[in-house]
Coordinates of C-alpha atoms and ligand atoms in Angstrom, one line a residue:
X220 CA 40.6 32.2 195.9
X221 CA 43.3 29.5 195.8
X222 CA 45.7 30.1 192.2
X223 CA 48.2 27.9 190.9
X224 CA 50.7 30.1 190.8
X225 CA 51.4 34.0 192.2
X226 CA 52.3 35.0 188.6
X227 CA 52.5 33.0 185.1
X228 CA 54.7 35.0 182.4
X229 CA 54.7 34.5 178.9
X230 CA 57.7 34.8 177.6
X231 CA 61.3 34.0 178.9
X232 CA 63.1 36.7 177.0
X233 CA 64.9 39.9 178.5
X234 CA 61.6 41.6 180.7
X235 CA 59.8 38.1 181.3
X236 CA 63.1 37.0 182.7
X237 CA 64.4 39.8 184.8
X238 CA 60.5 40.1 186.3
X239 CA 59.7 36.6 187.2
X240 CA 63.4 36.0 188.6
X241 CA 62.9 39.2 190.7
X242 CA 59.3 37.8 192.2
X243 CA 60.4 34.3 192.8
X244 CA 63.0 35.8 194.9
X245 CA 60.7 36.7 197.2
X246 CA 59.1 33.7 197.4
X247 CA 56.2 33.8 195.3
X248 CA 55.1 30.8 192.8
X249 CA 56.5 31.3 189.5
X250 CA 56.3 30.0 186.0
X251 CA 57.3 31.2 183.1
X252 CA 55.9 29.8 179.6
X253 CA 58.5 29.5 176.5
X254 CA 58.0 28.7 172.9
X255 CA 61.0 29.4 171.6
X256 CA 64.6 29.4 174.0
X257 CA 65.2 31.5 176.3
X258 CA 67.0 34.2 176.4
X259 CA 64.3 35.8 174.0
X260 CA 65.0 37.9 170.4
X261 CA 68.3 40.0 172.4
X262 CA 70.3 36.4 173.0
X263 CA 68.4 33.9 170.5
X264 CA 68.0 36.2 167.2
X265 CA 69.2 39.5 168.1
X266 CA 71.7 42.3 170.5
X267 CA 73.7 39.0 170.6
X268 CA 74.2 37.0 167.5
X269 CA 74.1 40.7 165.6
X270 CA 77.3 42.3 167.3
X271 CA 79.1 38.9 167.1
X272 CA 78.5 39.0 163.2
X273 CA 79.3 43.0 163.5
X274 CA 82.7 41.9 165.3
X275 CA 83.2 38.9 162.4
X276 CA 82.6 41.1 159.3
X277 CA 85.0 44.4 161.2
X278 CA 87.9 41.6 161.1
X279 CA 87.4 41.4 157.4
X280 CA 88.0 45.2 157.0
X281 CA 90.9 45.2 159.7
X282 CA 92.8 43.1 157.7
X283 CA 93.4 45.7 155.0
X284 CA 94.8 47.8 158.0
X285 CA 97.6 45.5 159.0
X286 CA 100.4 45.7 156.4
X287 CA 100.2 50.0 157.4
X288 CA 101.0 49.1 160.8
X289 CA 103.7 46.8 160.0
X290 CA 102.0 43.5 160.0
X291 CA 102.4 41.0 157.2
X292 CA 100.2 38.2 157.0
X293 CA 99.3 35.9 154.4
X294 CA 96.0 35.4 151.8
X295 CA 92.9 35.9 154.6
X296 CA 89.9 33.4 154.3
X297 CA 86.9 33.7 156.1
X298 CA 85.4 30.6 156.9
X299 CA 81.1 31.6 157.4
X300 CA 80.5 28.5 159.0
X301 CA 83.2 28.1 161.5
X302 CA 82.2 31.2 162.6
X303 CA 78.8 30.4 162.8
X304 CA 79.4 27.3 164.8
X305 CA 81.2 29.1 167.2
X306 CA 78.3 31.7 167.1
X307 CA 75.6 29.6 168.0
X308 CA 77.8 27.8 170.5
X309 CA 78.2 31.0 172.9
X310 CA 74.3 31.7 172.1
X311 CA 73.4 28.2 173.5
X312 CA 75.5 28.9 176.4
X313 CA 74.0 32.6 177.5
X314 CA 70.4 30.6 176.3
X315 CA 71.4 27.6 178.9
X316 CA 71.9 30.6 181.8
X317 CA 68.9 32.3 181.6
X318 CA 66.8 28.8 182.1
X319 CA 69.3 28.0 184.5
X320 CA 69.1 31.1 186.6
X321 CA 65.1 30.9 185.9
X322 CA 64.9 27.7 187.9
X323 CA 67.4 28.3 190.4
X324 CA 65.8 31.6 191.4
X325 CA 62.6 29.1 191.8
X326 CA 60.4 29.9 188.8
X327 CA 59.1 26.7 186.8
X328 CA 60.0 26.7 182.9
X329 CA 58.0 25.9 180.4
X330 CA 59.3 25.1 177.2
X331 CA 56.0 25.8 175.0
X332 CA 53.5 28.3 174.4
X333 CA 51.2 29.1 176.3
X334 CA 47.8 31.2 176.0
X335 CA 45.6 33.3 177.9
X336 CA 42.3 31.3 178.5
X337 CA 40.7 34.3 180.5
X338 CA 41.9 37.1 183.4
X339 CA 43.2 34.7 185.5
X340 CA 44.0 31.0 183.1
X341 CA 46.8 30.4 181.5
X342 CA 46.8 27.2 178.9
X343 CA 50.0 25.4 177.7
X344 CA 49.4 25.0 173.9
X345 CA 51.3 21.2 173.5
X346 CA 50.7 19.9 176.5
X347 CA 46.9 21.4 176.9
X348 CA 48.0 22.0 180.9
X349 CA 45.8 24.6 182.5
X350 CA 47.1 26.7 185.3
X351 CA 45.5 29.7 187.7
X352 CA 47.4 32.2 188.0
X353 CA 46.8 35.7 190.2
X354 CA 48.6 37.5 188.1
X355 CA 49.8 37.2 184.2
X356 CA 52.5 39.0 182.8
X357 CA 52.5 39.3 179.0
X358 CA 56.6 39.9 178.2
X359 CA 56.2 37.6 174.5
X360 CA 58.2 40.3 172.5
X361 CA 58.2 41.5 168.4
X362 CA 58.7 39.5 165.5
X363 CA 59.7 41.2 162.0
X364 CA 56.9 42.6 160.4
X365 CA 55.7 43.0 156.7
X366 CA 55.0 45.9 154.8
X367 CA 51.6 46.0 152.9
X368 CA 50.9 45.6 149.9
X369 CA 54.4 43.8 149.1
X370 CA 54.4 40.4 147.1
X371 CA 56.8 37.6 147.5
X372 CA 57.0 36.7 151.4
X373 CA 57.7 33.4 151.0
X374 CA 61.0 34.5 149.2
X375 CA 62.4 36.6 151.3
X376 CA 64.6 36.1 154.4
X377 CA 63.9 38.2 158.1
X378 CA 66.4 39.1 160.5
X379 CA 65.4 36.1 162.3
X380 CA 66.8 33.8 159.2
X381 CA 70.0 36.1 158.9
X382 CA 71.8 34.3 161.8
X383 CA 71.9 30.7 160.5
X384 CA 72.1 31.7 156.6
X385 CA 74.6 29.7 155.2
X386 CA 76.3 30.4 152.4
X387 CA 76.3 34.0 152.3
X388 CA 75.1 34.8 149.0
X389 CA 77.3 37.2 146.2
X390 CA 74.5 39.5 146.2
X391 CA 72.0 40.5 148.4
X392 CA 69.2 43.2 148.4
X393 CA 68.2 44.8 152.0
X394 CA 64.5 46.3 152.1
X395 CA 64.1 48.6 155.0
X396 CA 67.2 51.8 156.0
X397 CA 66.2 51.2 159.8
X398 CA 68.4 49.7 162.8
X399 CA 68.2 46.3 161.1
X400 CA 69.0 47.1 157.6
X401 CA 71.5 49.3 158.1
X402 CA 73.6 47.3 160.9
X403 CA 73.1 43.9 158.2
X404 CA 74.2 46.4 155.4
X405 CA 77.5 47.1 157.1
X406 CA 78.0 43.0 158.5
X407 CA 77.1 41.6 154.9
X408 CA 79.3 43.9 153.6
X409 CA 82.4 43.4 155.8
X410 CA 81.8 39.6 154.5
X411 CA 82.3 40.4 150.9
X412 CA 78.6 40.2 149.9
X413 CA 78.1 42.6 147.4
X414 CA 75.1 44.1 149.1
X415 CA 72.2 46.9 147.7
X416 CA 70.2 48.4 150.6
X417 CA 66.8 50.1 149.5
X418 CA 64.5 52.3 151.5
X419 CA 61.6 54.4 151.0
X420 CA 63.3 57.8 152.5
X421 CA 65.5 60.1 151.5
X422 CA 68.0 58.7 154.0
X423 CA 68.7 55.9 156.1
X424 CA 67.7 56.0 159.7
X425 CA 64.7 58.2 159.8
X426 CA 64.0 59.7 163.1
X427 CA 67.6 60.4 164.0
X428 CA 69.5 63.6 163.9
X429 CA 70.0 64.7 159.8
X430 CA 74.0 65.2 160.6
X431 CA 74.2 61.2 161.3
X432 CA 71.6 60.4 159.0
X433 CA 73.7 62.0 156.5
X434 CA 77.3 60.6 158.2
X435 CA 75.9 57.2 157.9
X436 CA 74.2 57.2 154.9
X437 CA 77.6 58.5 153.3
X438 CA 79.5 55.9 154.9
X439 CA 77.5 53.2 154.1
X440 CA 78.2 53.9 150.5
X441 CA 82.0 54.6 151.0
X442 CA 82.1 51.2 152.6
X443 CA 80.5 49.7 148.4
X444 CA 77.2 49.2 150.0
X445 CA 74.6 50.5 146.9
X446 CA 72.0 52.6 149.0
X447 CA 68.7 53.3 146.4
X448 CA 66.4 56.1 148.3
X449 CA 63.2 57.2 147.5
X450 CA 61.7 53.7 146.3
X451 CA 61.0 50.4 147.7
X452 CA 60.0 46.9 146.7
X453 CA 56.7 45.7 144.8
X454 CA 57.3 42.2 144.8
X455 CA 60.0 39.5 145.0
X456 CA 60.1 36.7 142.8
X457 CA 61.8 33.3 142.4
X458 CA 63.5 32.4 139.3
X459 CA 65.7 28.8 140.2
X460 CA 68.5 29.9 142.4
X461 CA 67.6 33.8 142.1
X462 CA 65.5 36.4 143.0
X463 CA 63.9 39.5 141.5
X464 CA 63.4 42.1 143.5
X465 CA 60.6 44.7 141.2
X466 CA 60.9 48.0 143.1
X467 CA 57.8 50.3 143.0
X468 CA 59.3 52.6 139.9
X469 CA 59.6 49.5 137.9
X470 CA 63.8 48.7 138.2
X471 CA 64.4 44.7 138.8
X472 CA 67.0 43.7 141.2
X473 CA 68.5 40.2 140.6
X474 CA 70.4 38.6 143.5
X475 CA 70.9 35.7 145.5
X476 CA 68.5 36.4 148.8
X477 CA 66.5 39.6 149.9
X478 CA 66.2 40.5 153.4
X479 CA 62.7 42.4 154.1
X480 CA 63.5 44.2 157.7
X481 CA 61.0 47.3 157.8
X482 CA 60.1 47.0 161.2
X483 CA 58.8 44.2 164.2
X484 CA 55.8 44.2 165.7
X485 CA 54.0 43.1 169.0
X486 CA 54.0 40.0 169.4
X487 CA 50.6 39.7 170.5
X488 CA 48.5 37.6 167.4
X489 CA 46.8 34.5 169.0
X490 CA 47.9 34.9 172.4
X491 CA 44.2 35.1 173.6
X492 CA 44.6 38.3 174.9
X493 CA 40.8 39.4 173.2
X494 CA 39.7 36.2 175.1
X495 CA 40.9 38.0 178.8
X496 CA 39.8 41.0 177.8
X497 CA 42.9 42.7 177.6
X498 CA 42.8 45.9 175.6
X499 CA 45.6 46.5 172.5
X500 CA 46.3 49.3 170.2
X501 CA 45.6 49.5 166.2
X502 CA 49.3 48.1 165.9
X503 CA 48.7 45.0 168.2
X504 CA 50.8 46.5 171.0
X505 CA 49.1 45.7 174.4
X506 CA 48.0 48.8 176.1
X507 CA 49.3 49.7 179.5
X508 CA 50.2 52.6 182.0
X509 CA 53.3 53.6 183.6
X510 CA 53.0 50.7 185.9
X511 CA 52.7 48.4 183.3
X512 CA 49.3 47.1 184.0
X513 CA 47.0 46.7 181.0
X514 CA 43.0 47.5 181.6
X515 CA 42.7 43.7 183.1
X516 CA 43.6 43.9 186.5
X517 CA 45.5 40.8 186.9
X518 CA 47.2 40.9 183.7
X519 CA 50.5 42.8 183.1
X520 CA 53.0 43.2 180.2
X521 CA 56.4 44.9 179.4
X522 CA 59.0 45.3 176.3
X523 CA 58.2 44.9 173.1
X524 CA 54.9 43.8 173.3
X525 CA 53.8 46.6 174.2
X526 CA 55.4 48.7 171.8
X527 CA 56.9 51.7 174.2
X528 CA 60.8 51.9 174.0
X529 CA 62.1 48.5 172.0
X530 CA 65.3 47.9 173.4
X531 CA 66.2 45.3 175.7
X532 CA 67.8 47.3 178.9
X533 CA 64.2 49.1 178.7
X534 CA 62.4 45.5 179.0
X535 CA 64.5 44.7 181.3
X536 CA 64.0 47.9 183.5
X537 CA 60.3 47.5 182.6
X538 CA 60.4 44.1 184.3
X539 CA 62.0 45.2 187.3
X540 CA 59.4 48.0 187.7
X541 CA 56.5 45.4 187.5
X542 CA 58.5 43.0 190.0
X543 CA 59.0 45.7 192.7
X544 CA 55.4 47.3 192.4
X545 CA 53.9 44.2 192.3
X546 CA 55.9 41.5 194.7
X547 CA 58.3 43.9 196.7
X548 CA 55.8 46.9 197.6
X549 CA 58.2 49.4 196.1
X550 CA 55.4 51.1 193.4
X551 CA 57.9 52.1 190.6
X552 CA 57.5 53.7 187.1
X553 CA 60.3 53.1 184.9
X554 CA 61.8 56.4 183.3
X555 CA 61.5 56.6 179.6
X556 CA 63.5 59.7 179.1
X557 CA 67.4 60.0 178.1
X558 CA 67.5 56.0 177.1
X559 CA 71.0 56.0 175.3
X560 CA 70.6 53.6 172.5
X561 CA 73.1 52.8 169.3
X562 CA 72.9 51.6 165.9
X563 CA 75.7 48.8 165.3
X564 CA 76.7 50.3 161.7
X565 CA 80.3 50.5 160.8
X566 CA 81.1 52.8 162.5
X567 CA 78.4 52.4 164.9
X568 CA 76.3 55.4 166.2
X569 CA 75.4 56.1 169.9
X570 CA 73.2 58.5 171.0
X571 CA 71.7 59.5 174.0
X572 CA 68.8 62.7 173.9
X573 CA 67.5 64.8 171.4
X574 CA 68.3 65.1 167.7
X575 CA 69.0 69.3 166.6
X576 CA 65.7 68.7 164.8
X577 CA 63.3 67.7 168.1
X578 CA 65.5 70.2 170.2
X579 CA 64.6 73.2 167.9
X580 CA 60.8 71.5 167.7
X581 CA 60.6 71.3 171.5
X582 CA 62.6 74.2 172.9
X583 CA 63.2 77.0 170.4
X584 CA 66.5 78.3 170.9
X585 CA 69.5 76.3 171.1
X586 CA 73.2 76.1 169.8
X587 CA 75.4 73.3 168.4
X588 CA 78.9 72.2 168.7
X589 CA 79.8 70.1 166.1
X590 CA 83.0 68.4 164.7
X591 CA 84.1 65.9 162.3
X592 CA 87.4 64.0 161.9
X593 CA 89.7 61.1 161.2
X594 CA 90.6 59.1 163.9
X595 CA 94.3 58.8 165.0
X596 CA 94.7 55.2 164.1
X597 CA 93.7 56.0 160.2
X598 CA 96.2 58.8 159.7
X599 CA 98.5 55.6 159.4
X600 CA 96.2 53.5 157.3
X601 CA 94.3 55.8 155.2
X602 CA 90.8 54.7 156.0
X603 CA 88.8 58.0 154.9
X604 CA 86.1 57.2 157.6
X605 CA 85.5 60.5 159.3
X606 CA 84.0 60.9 163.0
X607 CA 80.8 62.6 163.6
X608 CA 80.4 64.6 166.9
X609 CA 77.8 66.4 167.9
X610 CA 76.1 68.3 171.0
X611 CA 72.8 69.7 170.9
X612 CA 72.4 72.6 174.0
X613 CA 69.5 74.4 175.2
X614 CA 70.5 78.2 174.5
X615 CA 68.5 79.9 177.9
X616 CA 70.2 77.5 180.7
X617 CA 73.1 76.1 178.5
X618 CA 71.7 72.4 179.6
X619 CA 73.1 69.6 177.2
X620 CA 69.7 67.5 175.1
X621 CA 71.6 65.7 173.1
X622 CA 74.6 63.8 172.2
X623 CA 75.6 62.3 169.3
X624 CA 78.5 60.4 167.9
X625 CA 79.3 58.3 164.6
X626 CA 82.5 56.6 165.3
X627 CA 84.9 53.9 166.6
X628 CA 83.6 52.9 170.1
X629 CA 80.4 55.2 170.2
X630 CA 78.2 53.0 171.8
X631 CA 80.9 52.5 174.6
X632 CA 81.4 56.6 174.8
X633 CA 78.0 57.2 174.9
X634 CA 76.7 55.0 177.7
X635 CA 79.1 57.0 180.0
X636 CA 78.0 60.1 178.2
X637 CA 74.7 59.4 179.1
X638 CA 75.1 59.8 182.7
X639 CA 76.0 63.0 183.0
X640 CA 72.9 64.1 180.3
X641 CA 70.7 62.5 182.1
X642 CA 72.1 64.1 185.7
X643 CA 71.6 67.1 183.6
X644 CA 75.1 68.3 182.9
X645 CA 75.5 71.8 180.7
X646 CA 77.8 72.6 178.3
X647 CA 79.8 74.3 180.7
X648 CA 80.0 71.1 182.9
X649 CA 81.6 69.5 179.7
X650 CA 83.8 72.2 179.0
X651 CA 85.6 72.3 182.9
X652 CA 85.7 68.6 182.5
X653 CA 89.6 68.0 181.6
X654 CA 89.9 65.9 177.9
X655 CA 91.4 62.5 178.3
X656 CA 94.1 62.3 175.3
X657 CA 94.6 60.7 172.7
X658 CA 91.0 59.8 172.6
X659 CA 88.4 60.1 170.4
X660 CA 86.2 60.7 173.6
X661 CA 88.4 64.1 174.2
X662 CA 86.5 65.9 171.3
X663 CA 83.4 66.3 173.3
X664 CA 84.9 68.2 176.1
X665 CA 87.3 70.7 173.2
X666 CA 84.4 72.0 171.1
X667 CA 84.6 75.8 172.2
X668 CA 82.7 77.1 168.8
X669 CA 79.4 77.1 168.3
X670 CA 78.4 75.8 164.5
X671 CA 76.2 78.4 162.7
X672 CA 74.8 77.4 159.0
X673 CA 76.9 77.9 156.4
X674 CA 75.6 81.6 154.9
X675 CA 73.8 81.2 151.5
X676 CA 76.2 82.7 148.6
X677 CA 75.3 86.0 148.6
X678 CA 74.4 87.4 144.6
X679 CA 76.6 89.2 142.7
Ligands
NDP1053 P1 63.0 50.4 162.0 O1 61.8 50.9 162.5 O2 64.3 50.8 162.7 O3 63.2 50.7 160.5 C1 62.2 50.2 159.6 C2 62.6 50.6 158.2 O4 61.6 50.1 157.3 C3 62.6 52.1 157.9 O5 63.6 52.4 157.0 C4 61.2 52.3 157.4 O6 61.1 53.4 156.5 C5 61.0 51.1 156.6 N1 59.6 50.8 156.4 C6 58.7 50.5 157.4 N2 57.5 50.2 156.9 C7 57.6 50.3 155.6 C8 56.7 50.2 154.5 N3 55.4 49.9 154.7 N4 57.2 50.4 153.2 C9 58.4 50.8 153.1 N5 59.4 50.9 154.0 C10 58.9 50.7 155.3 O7 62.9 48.8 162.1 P2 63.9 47.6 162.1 O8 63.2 46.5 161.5 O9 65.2 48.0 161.4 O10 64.2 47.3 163.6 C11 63.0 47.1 164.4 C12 63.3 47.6 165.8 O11 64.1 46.7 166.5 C13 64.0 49.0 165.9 O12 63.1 50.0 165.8 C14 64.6 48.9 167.3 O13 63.6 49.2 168.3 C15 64.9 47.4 167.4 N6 66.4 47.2 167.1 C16 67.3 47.8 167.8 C17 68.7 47.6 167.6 C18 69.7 48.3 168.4 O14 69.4 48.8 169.5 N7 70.9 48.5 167.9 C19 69.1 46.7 166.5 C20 68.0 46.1 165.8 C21 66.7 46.4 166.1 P3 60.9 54.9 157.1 O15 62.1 55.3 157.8 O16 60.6 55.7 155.9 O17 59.7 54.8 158.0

């Protein structure tokens, strides 16, 4: 049987890109369907457009750094939407690259949606084109999510809405203590938006290590952000230019705009994917195995759709796995262990391996090095932001889990960091390694003691 192309992918962001420019390569007949830019959620709404509005909003706090350092400069203004032009300018660029390199690498773009119309039919929604296709790769993405239950959608902004909001309001109320509430908590903040983040836990950031739970939870309120724990919101209402947020124990919050961000989801709702047959899970993930291939034999799909790891370097290694199986006979199964990921908070975490908590769960014995500090440059400003470091060892073979820091250039410390974890380095192999100095890197190769709980008071 004749197809119109070798493989049709849905979706032109970080894994439908990397995977369809790796099989053109070879030769193969590409296309790749886009409803939106591409570039996908990382360059169009997400990695991207967040870190340059982490960058913007640090600026703001900078500025009361200066005068310590001998710097005098005059009133500051922040003007939101010269930044924002400037923004969306570079976004349009890296958007303009990724067609760019699409098409040059051979693959035909698309720009609408397109649908599965069975196993091996693919049909563009606008245009009603039908194409063949001997192999589909499903690489559509998340979109925010909402939580049951909750009233008052239609007043409430997503992430998605967060990089073109213009003003910024005086007050805003964040639902969700996750990566996106938390890294929007410290970037509204650092703009002067007196901003209240609410979440259902104890703590922000469920699922990490307590000690940077704790860090950043602390920090977040040290920076004026009003973290309420333990409740969450009801409904959100409109009154003229406001809104009420009712939390669950009955408190109203009145502010200017609400962002909901308690979680994405597989982007998977009326892609026809029931129509081919292809099997997903009670979230709406698609279902596949380490090769990527879903219960259809032709049809494929990595990142977030399919709800493994959601990070954009895993899509993109996801991708790459697919192309070389698939198109370059070089069967490959992407590694999910020892991803090093970060949360763009001020400061920003990076970790890479297992928190105390799943170390302890998983392997029994183990010790921990931990320190906290200030770093060099605020013994000059006064900045009471502390450091968090911490290494998580296996006790039997002295082999290093986990790392984790909360700190000035973390994500940058930890990606190197994460080399060594996952070549399996030990404590010891830290330890012989010489400290650079003055760093704050350094700490992780001078913690000699190993941190025991503090002993309860004992009765008098
Ligand atoms: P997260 O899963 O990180 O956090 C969701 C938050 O919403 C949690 O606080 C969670 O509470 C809460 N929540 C979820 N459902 C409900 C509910 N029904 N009622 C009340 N609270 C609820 O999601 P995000 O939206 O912040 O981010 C989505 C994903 O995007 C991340 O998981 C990550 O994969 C990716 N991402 C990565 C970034 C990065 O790498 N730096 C940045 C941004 C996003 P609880 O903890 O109690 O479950």
């Amino acid at each position: 049987m004749t197809f119109d192309f070798d493989l049709f992918t849905i979706g032109a962001g970080s894994g439908g890109v990397r995977a369809s420019r790796l099989a053109a390569s070879t030769g193969a007949r590409v296309a790749v369907a886009e409803e939106s830019r591409a570039g996908g959620t990382c360059v169009v709404r997400g990695c991207i457009p967040k870190k340059y509005m982490v960058y913007a909003s640090e600026f703001g706090r900078s500025i009361d750094h200066l005068g310590a350092y001998g710097w005098r400069v005059g009133p500051a203004h922040y003007d939101h939407r010269s930044f924002l032009t400037a923004m969306h300018q570079e976004i349009d660029r890296l958007s303009g690259i990724y067609a760019r390199n699409l098409r040059q690498s051979g693959a035909e773009l698309f720009e609408e949606r397109a649908v599965l119309e069975g196993p091996n039919q693919v049909r563009l929604v606008q245009s009603g084109r039908t194409f063949s296709a001997r192999r589909i790769l499903i690489a559509a993405g998340g979109r925010p999510s909402w939580p049951d239950g909750v009233g008052g959608r239609e007043h409430v902004l997503t992430s998605d809405e967060m990089f073109h909001l213009h003003p910024l309001p005086e007050r805003l109320v964040i639902f969700g203590g996750g990566y996106i509430g938390v890294e929007f908590a410290g970037i509204m903040s650092g703009f002067g938006v007196e901003t209240t983040l609410v979440c259902r836990s104890e703590r922000v950031l469920r699922g990490f290590d307590e000690d940077v739970r704790a860090h950043v939870h602390d920090e977040l309120a040290r920076k004026g952000v009003r973290v309420l724990t333990g409740v969450f919101a009801d409904r959100i209402e409109r009154r003229d230019d406001e809104r009420l947020a009712h939390l669950t124990d009955g408190r109203v919050l009145v502010c200017d705009q609400v962002l909901m961000a308690a979680g994405r989801e597989p982007y998977t709702h009326g892609l026809g994917l029931e129509t081919a047959g292809v099997a997903l899970d009670r979230h709406g993930a698609v279902v596949v195995d380490a090769y990527s291939r879903t219960n259809v034999e032709s049809v494929f799909a990595v990142g977030d759709v399919t709800n493994r790891v959601n990070l954009t370097p895993v899509a993109i290694r996801e991708g790459q796995a697919f192309a070389w199986s698939e198109f370059m006979n070089r069967p490959t199964v992407f590694d999910h262990e020892l991803i090093p990921h970060a949360v763009f908070a001020q400061p920003p975490v990076g970790v890479v391996g297992l928190s105390e908590e799943e170390a302890r769960r998983l392997h029994g014995e183990i010790d921990i090095y931990k320190t906290r500090f200030r770093p060099m440059k605020d013994m000059l400003t006064g900045d009471e932001e502390r450091v968090l470091m911490k290494i998580v060892v296996r006790q039997h073979d002295d082999r290093v889990l986990g790392v984790h820091i909360v700190g000035p250039d973390a994500p940058e410390i930890i990606q190197a960091v994460a080399i060594a974890v996952k070549m399996g380095a030990s404590k010891a192999d830290f330890d012989r390694t010489c400290a650079l100095h003055p760093s704050i890197a350094e700490e992780l190769v001078t913690m000699k003691d190993k941190w025991s709980p503090p002993k309860a008071a004992s009765a008098v």
